[in-house]
XYZ file of C-alpha atoms in Angstrom:
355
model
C 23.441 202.074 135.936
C 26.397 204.058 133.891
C 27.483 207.350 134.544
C 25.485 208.590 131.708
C 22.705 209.455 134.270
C 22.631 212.705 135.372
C 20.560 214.913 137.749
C 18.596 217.971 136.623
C 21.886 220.067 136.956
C 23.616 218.387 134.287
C 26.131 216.298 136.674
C 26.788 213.008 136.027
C 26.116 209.710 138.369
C 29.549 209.472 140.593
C 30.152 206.049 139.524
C 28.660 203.302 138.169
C 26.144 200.914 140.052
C 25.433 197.867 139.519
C 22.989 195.711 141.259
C 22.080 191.829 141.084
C 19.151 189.366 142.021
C 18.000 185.875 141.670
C 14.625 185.092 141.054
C 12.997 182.295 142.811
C 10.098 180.475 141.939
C 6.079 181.003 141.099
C 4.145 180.916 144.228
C 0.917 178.885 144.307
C -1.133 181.087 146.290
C -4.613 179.560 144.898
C -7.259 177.529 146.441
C -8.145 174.296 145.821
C -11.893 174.028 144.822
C -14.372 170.936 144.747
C -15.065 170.879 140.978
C -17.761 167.126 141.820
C -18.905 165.110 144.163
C -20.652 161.441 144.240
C -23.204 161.013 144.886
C -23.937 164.609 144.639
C -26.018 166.901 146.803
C -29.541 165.314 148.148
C -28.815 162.220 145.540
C -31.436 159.846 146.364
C -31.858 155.843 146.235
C -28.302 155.578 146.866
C -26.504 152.179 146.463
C -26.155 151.302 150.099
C -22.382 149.828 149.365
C -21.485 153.286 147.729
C -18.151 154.598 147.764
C -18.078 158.320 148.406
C -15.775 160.670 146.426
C -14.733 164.091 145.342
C -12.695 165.622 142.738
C -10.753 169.141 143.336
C -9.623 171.212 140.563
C -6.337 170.361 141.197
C -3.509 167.712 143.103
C -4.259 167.411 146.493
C -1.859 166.151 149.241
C -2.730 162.798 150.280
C -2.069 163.000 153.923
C -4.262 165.949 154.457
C -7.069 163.174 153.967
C -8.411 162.033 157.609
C -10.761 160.921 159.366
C -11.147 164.480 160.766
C -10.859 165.914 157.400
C -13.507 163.782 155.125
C -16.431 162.622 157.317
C -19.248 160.907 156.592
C -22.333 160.508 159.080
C -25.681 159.271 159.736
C -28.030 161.496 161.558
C -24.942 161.999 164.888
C -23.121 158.520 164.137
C -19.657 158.773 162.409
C -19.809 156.096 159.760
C -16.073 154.571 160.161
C -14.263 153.553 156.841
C -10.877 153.869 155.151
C -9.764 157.293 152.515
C -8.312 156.478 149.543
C -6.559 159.609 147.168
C -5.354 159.271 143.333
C -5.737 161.372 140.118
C -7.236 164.460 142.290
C -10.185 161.974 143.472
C -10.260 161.728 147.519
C -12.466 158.183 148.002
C -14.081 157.310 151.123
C -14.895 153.645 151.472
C -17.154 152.815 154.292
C -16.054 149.156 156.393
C -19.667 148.014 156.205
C -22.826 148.443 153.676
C -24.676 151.594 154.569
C -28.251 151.433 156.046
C -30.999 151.284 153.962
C -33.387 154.321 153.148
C -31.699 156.578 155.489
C -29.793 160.192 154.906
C -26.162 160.579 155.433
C -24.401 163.802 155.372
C -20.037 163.979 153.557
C -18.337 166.693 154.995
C -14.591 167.889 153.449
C -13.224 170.118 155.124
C -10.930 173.404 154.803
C -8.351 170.798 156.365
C -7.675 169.581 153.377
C -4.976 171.018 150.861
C -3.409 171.284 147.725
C 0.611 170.177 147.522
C 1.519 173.878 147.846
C -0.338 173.540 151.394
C -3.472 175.971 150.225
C -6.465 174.927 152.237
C -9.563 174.559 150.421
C -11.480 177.549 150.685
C -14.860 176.128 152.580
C -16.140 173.573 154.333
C -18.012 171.396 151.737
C -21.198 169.189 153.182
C -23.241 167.378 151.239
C -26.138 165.390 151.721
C -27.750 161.942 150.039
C -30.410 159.162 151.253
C -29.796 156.048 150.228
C -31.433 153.166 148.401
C -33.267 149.362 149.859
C -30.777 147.956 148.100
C -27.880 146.249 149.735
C -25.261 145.058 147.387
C -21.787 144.360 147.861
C -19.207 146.586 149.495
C -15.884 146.855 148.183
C -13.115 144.602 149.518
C -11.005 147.001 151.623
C -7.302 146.534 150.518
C -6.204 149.262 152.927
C -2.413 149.572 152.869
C -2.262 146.513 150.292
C -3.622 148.335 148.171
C -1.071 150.617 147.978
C 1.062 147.773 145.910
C 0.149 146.777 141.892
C 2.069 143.755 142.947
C 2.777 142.489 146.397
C 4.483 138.947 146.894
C 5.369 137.313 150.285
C 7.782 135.210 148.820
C 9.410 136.346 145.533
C 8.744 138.569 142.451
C 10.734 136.715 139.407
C 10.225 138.435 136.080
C 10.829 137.947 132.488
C 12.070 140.808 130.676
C 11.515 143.451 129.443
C 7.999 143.962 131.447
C 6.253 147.574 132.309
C 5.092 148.238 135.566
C 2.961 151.218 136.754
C 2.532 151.335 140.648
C 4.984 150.004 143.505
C 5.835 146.963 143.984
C 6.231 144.980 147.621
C 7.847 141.904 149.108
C 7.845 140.593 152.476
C 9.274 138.880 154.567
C 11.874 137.717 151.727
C 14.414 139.825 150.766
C 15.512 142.031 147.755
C 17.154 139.124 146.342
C 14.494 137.544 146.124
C 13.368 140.307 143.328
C 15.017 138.495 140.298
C 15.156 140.161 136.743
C 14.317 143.853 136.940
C 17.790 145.060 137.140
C 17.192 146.930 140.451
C 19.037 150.347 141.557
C 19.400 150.878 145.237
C 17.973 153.902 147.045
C 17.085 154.548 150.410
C 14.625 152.449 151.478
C 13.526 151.245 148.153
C 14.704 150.499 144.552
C 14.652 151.845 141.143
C 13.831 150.207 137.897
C 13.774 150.976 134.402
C 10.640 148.471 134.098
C 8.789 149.714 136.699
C 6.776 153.466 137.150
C 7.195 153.203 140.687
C 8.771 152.126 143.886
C 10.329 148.757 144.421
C 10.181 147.609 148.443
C 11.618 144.997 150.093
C 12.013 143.301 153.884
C 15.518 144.379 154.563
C 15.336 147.686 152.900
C 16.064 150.561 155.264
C 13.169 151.521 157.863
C 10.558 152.446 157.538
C 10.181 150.044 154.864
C 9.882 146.694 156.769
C 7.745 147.795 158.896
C 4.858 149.401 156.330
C 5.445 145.806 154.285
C 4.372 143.974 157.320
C 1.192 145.921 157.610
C 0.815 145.561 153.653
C 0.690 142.234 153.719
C -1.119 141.788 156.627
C -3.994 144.135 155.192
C -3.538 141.686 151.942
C -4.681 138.589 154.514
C -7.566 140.487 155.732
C -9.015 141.412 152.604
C -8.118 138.060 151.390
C -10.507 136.524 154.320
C -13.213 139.142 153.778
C -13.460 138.347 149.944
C -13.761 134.619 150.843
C -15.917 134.841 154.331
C -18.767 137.033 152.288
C -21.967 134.939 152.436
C -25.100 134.075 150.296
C -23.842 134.632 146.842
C -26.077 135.730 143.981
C -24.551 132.874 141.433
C -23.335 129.484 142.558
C -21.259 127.078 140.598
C -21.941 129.282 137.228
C -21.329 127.467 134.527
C -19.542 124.485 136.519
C -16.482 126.392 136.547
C -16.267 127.408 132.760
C -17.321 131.039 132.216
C -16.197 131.522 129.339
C -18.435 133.563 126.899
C -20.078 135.181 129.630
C -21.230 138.870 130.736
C -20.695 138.970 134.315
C -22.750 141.344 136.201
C -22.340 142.440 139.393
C -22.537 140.352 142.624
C -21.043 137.724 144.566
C -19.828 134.210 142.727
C -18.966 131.473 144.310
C -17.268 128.242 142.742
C -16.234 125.055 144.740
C -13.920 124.214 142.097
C -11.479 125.321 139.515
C -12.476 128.144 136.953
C -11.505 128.308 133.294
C -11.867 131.258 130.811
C -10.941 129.695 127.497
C -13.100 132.565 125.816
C -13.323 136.299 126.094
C -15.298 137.875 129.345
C -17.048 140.578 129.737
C -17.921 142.411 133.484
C -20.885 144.704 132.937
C -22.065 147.345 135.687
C -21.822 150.802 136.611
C -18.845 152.874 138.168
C -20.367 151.684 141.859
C -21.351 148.088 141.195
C -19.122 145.282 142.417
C -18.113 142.014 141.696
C -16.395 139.536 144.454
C -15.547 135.975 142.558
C -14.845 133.325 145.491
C -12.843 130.725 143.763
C -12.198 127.336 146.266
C -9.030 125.692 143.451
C -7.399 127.708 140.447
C -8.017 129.941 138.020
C -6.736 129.881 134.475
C -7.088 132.896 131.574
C -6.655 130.881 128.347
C -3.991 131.901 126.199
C -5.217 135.462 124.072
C -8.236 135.724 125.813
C -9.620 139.072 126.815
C -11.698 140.583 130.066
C -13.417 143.724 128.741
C -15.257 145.811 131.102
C -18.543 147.870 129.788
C -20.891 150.478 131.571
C -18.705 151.853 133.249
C -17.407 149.095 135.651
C -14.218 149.467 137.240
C -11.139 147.022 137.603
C -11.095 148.435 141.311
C -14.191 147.478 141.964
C -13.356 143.762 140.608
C -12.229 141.122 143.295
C -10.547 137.958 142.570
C -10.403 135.877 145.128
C -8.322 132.397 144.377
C -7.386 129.647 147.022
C -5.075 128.056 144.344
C -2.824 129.534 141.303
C -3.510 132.038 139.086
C -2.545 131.741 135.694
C -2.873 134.203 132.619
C -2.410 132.833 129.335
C -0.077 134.310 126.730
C -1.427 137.803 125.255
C -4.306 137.005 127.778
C -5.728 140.662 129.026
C -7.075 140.492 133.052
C -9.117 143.190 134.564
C -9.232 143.407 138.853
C -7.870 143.043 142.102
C -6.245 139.174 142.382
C -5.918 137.839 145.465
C -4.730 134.773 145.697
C -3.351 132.489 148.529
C -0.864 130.733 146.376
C 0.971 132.139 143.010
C 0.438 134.277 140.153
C 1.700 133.466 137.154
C 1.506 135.820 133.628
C 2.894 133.714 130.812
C 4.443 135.801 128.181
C 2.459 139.152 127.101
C -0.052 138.765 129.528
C -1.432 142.283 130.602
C -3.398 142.864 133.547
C -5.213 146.031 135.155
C -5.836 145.774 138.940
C -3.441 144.103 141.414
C -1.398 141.153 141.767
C -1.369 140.230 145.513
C -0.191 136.733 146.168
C 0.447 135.090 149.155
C 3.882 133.303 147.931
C 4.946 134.573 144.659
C 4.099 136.795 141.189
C 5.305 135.199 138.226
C 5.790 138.080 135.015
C 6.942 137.404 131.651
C 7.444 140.417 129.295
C 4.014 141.896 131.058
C 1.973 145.082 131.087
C 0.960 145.815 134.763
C -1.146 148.317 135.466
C -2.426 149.648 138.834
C -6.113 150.559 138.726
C -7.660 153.651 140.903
């Protein structure tokens, strides 16, 4: 302020003042809301392997999701099951098929917040009854799932592949990460291929130790997706299914399978499919998995005893889990996970996570 200012008397400002600030940054002062839920309020004939979720009008933070936070019940009995949080959708996925025609009551809580660390405004509870129908549940991936790939052995790749989602090795080391032109950071590694995290064995701690429970939780679901009895298709198509629309349920093949031909999986955003395969499976080169009615790659479960293999320009939609290798041959794309027991093979490959 100049000297040009004066008071009602005509005299000027003694001197010149001048005075300076820096302005920080934009508060987020708002409340998170619930903009759906699903099911939604007093649903009936619920799928009894439903997974329960809600979407907020805005990011959440992750670890605000617990087990005190997002509760499910029936009647007074907690229903126990894992939380799952991506794309402003919290998921609750329950460890065993819900009871038949009986109500259950979701409850979120105002102890859940937004990244800014605004609580939601109210308690949200919700309730639905659910169907006679059993279904499958979901494989729970827990902490595996966390990975698009996750290798116990090595991750070799081709380039130039692109990678959305982390990926995880364990117990070999970051060496054995071969052609992804890693950058060291603390605790993991960078790469221009990948839209994520890269973790390995001997990486700094904590890293070792959440790999160990990754893969682990890979076993587990592994041996759930192959110990789940009285499947609704046996031996389809002696092994060849190509051609086919797969709906949902549990398949079970004592031998190889083939796709030489394009695949469709067709179900809704809840249905499941678990494929129990006893040898290997093999994509044919170009040929396509489409998904219709709304089916979900998350919801898809490979389970392979031998090798994987995804033809050239092949497309894959689901969750692999195999107990030997994956292998994508040059072009192959694939949304869902790659989680082998020894290594994942990639070739100039799209790899997306699914959520």
């Amino acid at each position: 302020m100049t000297t040009d200012v004066k008071d009602l008397g005509g005299n000027s400002l003694a001197g010149v003042f001048n005075l300076s600030f820096t302005t920080g940054v934009i508060v987020d002062i708002t409340k998170p809301t619930i903009l759906s839920t699903n099911p939604e309020d007093n649903a009936t004939n619920v799928a009894r392997n439903k997974v329960i979720s809600v979407t907020f009008s805005e990011s959440m933070s992750a670890a605000s999701f617990t087990a005190t936070s997002f509760i499910l019940v029936q009647g007074a009995n907690p229903v126990t099951g894992s939380i799952e949080y991506g794309n402003k959708t919290v998921r609750f996925i329950p460890n065993s098929i819900l009871d038949a025609s009986l109500s259950y009551t979701a409850t979120v809580t105002t102890g859940v917040k937004d990244l800014a660390g605004n609580a939601l405004a109210n308690t949200k509870a919700w309730t639905f009854t659910t169907g006679s129908e059993a279904g499958q549940a979901v494989v729970n991936l827990r902490k595996s799932g966390d990975y698009v790939i996750l290798a116990k052995t090595a991750i070799n790749n081709a380039p130039t592949s692109a990678i959305t989602g982390d990926l995880g090795l364990s117990p070999a080391a970051t060496s054995f990460i071969t052609g992804l032109s890693l950058t060291d950071a603390t605790g993991y590694a960078t790469s221009a291929q990948v839209t994520g995290k890269v973790y390995a064995a001997d990486m700094a701690s904590p890293t070792s130790t959440n790999l160990t429970t990754a893969v682990e939780n890979m076993i587990t679901a592994y041996n759930d997706a192959a110990g789940r009895p009285t499947p609704d298709f046996s031996e389809l198509g002696t092994g060849n299914i190509g051609g086919m629309t797969l709906e949902a349920g549990l398949y079970k093949w004592t031998n190889t399978v083939t796709i030489p031909s394009d695949v469709t999986i067709s179900g809704s955003a809840d249905d499941v499919w678990i494929f129990q395969i006893a040898e290997n499976l093999t994509v044919s080169t170009d040929v396509k998995i489409t998904l219709t009615g709304g089916a979900q790659a998350k919801n898809i479960f490979w389970q392979v005893a031998g090798e994987v293999v995804m033809g050239a320009t092949s497309h894959f939609e689901g969750n692999i889990l195999s107990m030997t290798g994956i292998t994508m041959q040059t072009g192959a794309s694939l949304n869902g996970r790659a989680l082998a027991q020894t290594a994942v093979i990639l070739d100039a490959n799209t790899v997306t996570i699914s959520q």
